[in-house]
Amino acid sequence: MCGGPLRTSDHRYSEAISRSWQELSDRDLRELSEQSGGSINEKRILLRMLNDTLIVDFETRGISSSDGRAVDDDIQVLLLHYLMRAEGKIDGTWCSYRDIEGGNLYYSVFQGRALRPLVREFGENPERLIRAGTLLGGIETRRGDASVDLQYFPYALVNVTIWKGDEEVPSSANILFDVAMSRIFGAEDLAHLSADLVEKLIAASR
């Protein structure tokens, strides 16, 4: 499902984007829309990403946000992989990052780019996670001291949880993924997705 180092160059992104578009070019637009939870507008698929809508133009092979902003290459890769592999439903069962194929290999990256920033930002004030998650379209859940379920994409459900520490135990965080995501994304993709989600949560909290 994944291999090699994390993407660190525009060249690697460009290659991944080009390969994904090539594979998608032979797929039926209506089927892609149904499987991904998007909607069709002429030669475009409109797809929710958290509290935004991304516009995927199959004629120009371009991706933009609803307000016309450019979408970063790493997010384009995630979106295209999602379109290629989404199953039209969630599984309803959670799995941890280590449960994902390759998760042990990339765990230190996942921890450094997602879990540690979560703890730094929300560990002392878990209630801020709920406010931020709600702004991104999430739903509060009963887990830890603060927990929220978020639909990164329509059938890509993520849970983010914070436990507040005390004098003896430090604050901690965890991110869980609906099992369907393990069939859509590899460990490398999920490290990027988690880091992007955490960045958006932090931005929404300020």
XYZ file of C-alpha atoms in Angstrom, residues 23-190:
168
model
C -6.231 5.942 -14.004
C -9.330 8.065 -13.422
C -9.613 9.005 -17.104
C -11.044 5.566 -17.923
C -13.595 5.597 -15.094
C -17.275 6.505 -15.348
C -17.947 9.938 -13.840
C -21.321 8.960 -12.377
C -19.880 5.858 -10.724
C -17.011 7.893 -9.259
C -19.485 10.421 -7.905
C -21.673 7.764 -6.287
C -18.759 5.853 -4.764
C -17.133 9.007 -3.374
C -20.281 10.715 -2.071
C -19.887 13.654 -4.437
C -22.205 15.311 -6.924
C -21.826 15.933 -10.656
C -21.854 19.335 -12.332
C -21.186 18.852 -16.060
C -17.634 17.418 -16.274
C -16.905 18.170 -12.624
C -17.350 16.323 -9.352
C -18.112 18.446 -6.291
C -16.847 16.772 -3.134
C -17.034 17.808 0.500
C -13.775 18.000 2.446
C -14.563 18.842 6.067
C -16.393 22.206 5.903
C -15.304 23.033 2.347
C -16.281 21.831 -1.122
C -13.618 20.845 -3.631
C -14.276 21.040 -7.360
C -12.647 18.296 -9.430
C -12.644 19.239 -13.106
C -12.209 16.194 -15.332
C -11.886 18.327 -18.456
C -8.973 20.467 -17.267
C -7.681 17.974 -14.666
C -7.727 20.771 -12.129
C -8.833 20.842 -8.490
C -9.933 23.980 -6.658
C -11.862 24.942 -3.542
C -15.342 26.436 -3.673
C -13.935 29.971 -3.402
C -11.426 29.410 -6.201
C -8.373 28.887 -4.004
C -5.717 26.495 -5.267
C -5.503 23.115 -3.549
C -2.068 22.012 -2.342
C -0.506 19.145 -4.266
C -0.446 16.770 -1.292
C -4.188 17.281 -0.779
C -4.775 16.745 -4.500
C -3.041 13.376 -4.184
C -5.276 12.436 -1.240
C -8.404 13.497 -3.104
C -7.504 11.622 -6.280
C -6.647 8.464 -4.330
C -9.987 8.799 -2.547
C -11.861 9.121 -5.848
C -10.053 6.067 -7.213
C -10.808 3.786 -4.255
C -13.824 5.030 -2.266
C -16.404 2.288 -1.688
C -19.590 4.323 -1.341
C -19.911 3.688 2.395
C -18.079 3.684 5.685
C -17.253 0.430 7.444
C -18.401 1.448 10.935
C -15.350 0.000 12.688
C -12.363 1.996 13.940
C -8.708 1.139 13.439
C -5.537 2.791 14.707
C -2.675 4.091 12.594
C -0.534 1.096 13.550
C -3.273 -1.199 12.198
C -2.779 0.270 8.711
C -0.356 -1.583 6.450
C 2.945 0.261 6.811
C 1.702 2.081 9.909
C 4.587 0.921 12.093
C 7.080 2.150 9.503
C 5.581 5.637 9.349
C 4.391 5.893 12.954
C 7.105 8.314 14.055
C 6.108 10.661 11.221
C 2.412 10.340 12.125
C 3.228 10.983 15.772
C 5.419 13.996 15.040
C 3.146 15.658 12.496
C -0.251 14.865 14.024
C -0.345 13.549 17.595
C 2.239 15.820 19.193
C 0.793 19.024 17.674
C -2.644 17.911 18.914
C -1.365 17.527 22.459
C 0.511 20.836 22.355
C -2.550 22.715 21.146
C -5.407 21.010 22.990
C -3.883 18.979 25.831
C -4.479 21.600 28.515
C -7.826 22.757 27.113
C -9.597 19.757 25.544
C -12.875 21.653 25.152
C -11.223 23.748 22.443
C -11.011 20.598 20.317
C -14.804 20.309 20.371
C -15.247 23.912 19.264
C -12.686 23.549 16.483
C -14.072 20.216 15.324
C -17.612 21.571 15.210
C -16.468 24.461 13.021
C -15.081 21.881 10.578
C -18.393 20.012 10.503
C -17.512 17.427 13.137
C -19.716 15.820 15.785
C -18.794 15.524 19.467
C -18.495 11.937 20.720
C -18.084 10.284 24.123
C -14.427 9.342 24.271
C -11.573 10.676 26.418
C -11.874 14.229 27.776
C -12.774 15.604 24.353
C -13.523 13.718 21.174
C -14.921 14.526 17.758
C -15.764 12.545 14.621
C -14.967 14.318 11.359
C -15.685 13.456 7.738
C -12.479 14.405 5.999
C -14.182 13.216 2.820
C -17.769 11.870 2.752
C -16.716 8.232 3.317
C -13.441 8.967 5.132
C -14.428 9.189 8.803
C -11.794 10.152 11.385
C -11.993 10.342 15.179
C -9.768 12.715 17.154
C -9.559 12.333 20.941
C -7.718 14.221 23.698
C -7.027 13.081 27.267
C -6.079 15.865 29.655
C -3.102 15.078 31.837
C -2.436 15.784 35.487
C 0.583 15.947 37.778
C 1.348 12.274 37.237
C 0.201 11.560 33.666
C 0.873 13.844 30.681
C -1.847 14.800 28.226
C -2.231 12.493 25.236
C -4.067 12.276 21.929
C -5.159 9.659 19.444
C -6.525 9.584 15.915
C -8.628 6.658 14.701
C -9.753 5.863 11.168
C -12.807 4.081 9.844
C -11.567 0.734 8.527
C -12.738 1.620 5.009
C -9.946 4.207 4.934
C -7.331 1.456 5.173
C -8.549 0.218 1.794
C -8.463 3.713 0.290
C -5.207 5.127 1.661
C -1.801 3.771 2.552
C 0.123 4.755 5.667
C 1.950 7.556 3.875
C -1.311 9.111 2.690
C -2.835 8.854 6.159
